[in-house]
Short mmCIF file of C-alpha atoms in Angstrom, two decimals:
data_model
loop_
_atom_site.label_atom_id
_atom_site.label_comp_id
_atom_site.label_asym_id
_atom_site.label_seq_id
_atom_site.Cartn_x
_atom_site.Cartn_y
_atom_site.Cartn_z
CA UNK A 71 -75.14 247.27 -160.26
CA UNK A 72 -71.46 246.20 -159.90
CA UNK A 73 -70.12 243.82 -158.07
CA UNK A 74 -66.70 244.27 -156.15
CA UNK A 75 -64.20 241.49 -155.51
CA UNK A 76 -63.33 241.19 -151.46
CA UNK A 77 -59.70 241.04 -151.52
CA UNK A 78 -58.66 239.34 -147.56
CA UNK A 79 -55.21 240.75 -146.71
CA UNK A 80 -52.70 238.12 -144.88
CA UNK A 81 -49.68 239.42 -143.20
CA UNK A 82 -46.45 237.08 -144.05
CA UNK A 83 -47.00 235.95 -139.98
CA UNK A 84 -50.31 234.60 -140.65
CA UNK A 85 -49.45 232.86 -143.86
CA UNK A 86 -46.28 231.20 -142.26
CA UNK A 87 -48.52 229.91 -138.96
CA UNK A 88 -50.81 228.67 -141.78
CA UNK A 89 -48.65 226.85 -144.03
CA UNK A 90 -46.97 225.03 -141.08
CA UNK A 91 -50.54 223.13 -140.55
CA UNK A 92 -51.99 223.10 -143.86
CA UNK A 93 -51.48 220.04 -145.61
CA UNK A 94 -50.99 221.73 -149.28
CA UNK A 95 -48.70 224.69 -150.29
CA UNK A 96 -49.52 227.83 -150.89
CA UNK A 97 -47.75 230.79 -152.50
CA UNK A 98 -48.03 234.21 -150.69
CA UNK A 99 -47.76 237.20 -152.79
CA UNK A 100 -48.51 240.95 -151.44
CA UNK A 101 -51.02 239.44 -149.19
CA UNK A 102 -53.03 237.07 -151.13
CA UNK A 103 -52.53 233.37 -151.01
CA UNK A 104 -52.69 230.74 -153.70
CA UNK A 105 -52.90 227.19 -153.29
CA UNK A 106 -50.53 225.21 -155.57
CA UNK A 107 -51.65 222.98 -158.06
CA UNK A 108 -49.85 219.45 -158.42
CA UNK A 109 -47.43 218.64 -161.04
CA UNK A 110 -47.17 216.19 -163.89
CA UNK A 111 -44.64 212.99 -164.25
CA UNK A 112 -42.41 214.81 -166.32
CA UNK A 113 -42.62 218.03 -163.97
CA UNK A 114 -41.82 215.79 -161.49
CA UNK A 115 -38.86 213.86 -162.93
CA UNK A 116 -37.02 217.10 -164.41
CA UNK A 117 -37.04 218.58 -160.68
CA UNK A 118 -35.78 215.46 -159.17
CA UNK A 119 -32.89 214.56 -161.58
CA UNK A 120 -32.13 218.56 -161.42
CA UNK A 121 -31.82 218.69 -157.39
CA UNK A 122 -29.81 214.90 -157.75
CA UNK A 123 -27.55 216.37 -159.97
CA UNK A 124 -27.39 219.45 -158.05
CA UNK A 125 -27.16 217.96 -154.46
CA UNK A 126 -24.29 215.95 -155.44
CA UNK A 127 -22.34 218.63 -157.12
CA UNK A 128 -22.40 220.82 -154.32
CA UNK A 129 -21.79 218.33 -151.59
CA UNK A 130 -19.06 219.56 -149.19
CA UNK A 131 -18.88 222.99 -150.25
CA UNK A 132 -21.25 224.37 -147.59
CA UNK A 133 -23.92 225.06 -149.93
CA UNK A 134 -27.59 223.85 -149.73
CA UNK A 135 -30.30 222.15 -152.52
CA UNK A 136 -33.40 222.19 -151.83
CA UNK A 137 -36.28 220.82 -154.00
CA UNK A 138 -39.98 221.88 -154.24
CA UNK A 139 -40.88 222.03 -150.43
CA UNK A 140 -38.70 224.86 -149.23
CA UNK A 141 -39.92 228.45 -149.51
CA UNK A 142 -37.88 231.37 -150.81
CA UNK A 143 -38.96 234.69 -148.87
CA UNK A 144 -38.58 238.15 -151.19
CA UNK A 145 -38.96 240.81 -148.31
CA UNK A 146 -38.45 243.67 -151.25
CA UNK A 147 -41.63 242.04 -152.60
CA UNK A 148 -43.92 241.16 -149.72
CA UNK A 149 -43.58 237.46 -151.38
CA UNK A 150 -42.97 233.67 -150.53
CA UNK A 151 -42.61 230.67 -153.46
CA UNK A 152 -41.81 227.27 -153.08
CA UNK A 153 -39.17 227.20 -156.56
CA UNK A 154 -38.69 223.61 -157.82
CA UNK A 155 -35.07 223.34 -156.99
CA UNK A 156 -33.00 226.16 -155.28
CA UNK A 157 -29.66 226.49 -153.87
CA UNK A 158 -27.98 228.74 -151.26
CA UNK A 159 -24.79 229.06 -150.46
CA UNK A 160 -25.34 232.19 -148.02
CA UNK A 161 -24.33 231.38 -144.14
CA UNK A 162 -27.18 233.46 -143.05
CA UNK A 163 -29.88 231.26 -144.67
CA UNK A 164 -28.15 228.40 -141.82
CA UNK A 165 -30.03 230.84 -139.44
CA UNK A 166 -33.48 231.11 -140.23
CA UNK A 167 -36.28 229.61 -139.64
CA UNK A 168 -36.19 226.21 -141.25
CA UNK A 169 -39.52 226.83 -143.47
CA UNK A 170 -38.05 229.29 -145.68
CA UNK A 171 -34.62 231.11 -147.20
CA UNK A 172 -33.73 234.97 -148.13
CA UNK A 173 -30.33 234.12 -150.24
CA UNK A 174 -30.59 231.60 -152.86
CA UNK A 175 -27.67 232.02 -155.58
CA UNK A 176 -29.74 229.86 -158.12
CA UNK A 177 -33.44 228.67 -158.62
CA UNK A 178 -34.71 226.78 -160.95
CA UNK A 179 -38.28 226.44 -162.21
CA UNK A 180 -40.03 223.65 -164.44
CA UNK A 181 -42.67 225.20 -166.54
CA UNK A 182 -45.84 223.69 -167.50
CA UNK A 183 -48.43 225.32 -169.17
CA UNK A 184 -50.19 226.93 -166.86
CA UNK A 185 -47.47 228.29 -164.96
CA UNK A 186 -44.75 229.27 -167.69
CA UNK A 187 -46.16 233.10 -168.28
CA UNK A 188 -46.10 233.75 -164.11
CA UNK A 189 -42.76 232.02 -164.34
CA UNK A 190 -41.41 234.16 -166.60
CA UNK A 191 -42.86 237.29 -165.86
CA UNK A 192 -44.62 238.31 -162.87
CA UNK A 193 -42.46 235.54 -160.86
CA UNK A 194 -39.08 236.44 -162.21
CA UNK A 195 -39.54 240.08 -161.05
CA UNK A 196 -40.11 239.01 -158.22
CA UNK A 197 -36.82 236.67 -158.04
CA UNK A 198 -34.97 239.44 -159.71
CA UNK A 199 -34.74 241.74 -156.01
CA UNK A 200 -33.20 238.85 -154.61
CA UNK A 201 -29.92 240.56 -154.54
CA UNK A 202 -27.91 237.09 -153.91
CA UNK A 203 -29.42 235.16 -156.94
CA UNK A 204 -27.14 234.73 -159.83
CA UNK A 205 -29.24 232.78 -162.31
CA UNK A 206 -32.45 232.09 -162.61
CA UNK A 207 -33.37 228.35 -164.83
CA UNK A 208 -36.56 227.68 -166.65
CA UNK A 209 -36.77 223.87 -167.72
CA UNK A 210 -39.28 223.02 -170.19
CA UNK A 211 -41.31 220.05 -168.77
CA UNK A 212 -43.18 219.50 -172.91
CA UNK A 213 -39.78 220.16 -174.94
CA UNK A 214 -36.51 219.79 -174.40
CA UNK A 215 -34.91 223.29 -173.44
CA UNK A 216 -33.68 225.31 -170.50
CA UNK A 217 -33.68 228.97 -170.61
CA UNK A 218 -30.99 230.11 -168.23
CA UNK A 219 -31.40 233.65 -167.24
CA UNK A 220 -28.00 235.19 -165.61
CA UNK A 221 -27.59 238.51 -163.86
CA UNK A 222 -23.49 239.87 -164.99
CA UNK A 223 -21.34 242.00 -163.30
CA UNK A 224 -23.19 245.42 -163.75
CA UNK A 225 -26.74 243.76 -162.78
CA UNK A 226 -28.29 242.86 -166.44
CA UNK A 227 -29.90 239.59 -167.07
CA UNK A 228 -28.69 238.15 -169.89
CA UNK A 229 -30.51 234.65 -170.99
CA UNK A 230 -28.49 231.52 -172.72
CA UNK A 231 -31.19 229.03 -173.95
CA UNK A 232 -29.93 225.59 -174.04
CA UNK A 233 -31.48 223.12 -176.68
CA UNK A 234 -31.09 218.94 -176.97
CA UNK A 235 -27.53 217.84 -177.34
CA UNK A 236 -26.59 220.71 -175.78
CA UNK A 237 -24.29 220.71 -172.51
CA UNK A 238 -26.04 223.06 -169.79
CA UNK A 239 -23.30 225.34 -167.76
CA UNK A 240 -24.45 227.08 -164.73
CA UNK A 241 -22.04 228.98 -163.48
CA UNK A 242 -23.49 230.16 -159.99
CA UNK A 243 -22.44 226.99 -159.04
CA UNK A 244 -20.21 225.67 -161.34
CA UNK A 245 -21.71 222.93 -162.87
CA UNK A 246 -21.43 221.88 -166.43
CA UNK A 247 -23.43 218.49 -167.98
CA UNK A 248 -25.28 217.23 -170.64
CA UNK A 249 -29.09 218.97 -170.73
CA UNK A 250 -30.18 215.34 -171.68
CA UNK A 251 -29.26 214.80 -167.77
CA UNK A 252 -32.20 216.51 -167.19
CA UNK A 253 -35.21 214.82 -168.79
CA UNK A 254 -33.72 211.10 -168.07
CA UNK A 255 -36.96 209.06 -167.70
CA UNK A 256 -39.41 211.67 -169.20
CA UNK A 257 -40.69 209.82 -172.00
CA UNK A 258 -41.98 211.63 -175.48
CA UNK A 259 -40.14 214.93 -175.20
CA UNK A 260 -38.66 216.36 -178.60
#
C-alpha cells in the first residue's frame, strides 16, 4: 500500500489575510506555507548591525531598509520571504500594501545551518527574477564571511566573497566598510 502526501494549495490572498493575524511568520512558496523558525544571538546581531549600518547610509536618499519583518513578493515565482535585511529604492514599492515589496535593489540573508542550502539555492532562484535586485548578500552567522552575489550589466551573477579584515563594498547602494562592522558583539566567530 502507498501512502500519498496531501499537498493544501493557498492562493497568495489567503496567505496574506493569514499572516496579518498569525502571530509567527511564514514563508509562502508556490502555494505551500512554512512557518519560520527563530534565529540565534549571532543571527540576530549580524542582521541588526547590517540594517543599522544600512539605514543610516541610505538616509535621505529616498531609499528604504527594512529588517526581518517585511516580506519580499516574487510574482514570476508564486513566492513571498521575509529576507533579513532588504532595501528598495523603487518609488513603486511607496505604493503597496505595507506588508510586503516587489523591487528590492539588495537583500541580504544570514545563514545558519539549517537554512544556508535553501539560501543559496532554491531561495536565490527565486530572488534572481526579481528584475530590480542588484546583489544578493549571504552573511555567515558561524564564520566570518559574506558572499556577495552581483548581477553585471549583461545579467550574470558574479559572486565576491569577503573574508575577516576585509572591507565589504556593495555597490547597489554604495556602501563600503569594514566586514568586522558586521559581527560587532557576536562573540567566538573565526
Amino acid at each position: 500500500m502507498t501512502i500519498s502526501k496531501k499537498i493544501f494549495y493557498i492562493s497568495p490572498e489567503e496567505y496574506l489575510a493569514g499572516e496579518r493575524v498569525s502571530p509567527i511568520r511564514h514563508e509562502y512558496i508556490r502555494g505551500e506555507v512554512y512557518a519560520m523558525a527563530g534565529g540565534s544571538q549571532a543571527h540576530g546581531t549580524i542582521a541588526g548591525n547590517m540594517f543599522a549600518l544600512l539605514r543610516n547610509h541610505i538616509r535621505g536618499t529616498g531609499c528604504r531598509a527594512f529588517i526581518e519583518n517585511m516580506k519580499v513578493q516574487i510574482e514570476a515565482a508564486n513566492s513571498y520571504y521575509y529576507p533579513d535585511v532588504m532595501v528598495t529604492c523603487d518609488p513603486r514599492d511607496k505604493n503597496l500594501a505595507d506588508d510586503f515589496v516587489n523591487y528590492p535593489k539588495l537583500i541580504v540573508e544570514v545563514l545558519s545551518p539549517s537554512t544556508a542550502k535553501f539560501d543559496r539555492g532554491d531561495k536565490f532562484a527565486d530572488y534572481k527574477q526579481i528584475e530590480t535586485l542588484e546583489e544578493y548578500v549571504l552573511i555567515s552567522s558561524d564564520t566570518i564571511q559574506v558572499d556577495c552575489y552581483r548581477r553585471d550589466s549583461e545579467g550574470v551573477w558574479e559572486v565576491v566573497t569577503y573574508e575577516k579584515g576585509d572591507e565589504l563594498e556593495l555597490t547597489s547602494v554604495n556602501w563600503r566598510g569594514a566586514i568586522d562592522l558586521l559581527y560587532e558583539d557576536v562573540v567566538e566567530l573565526n
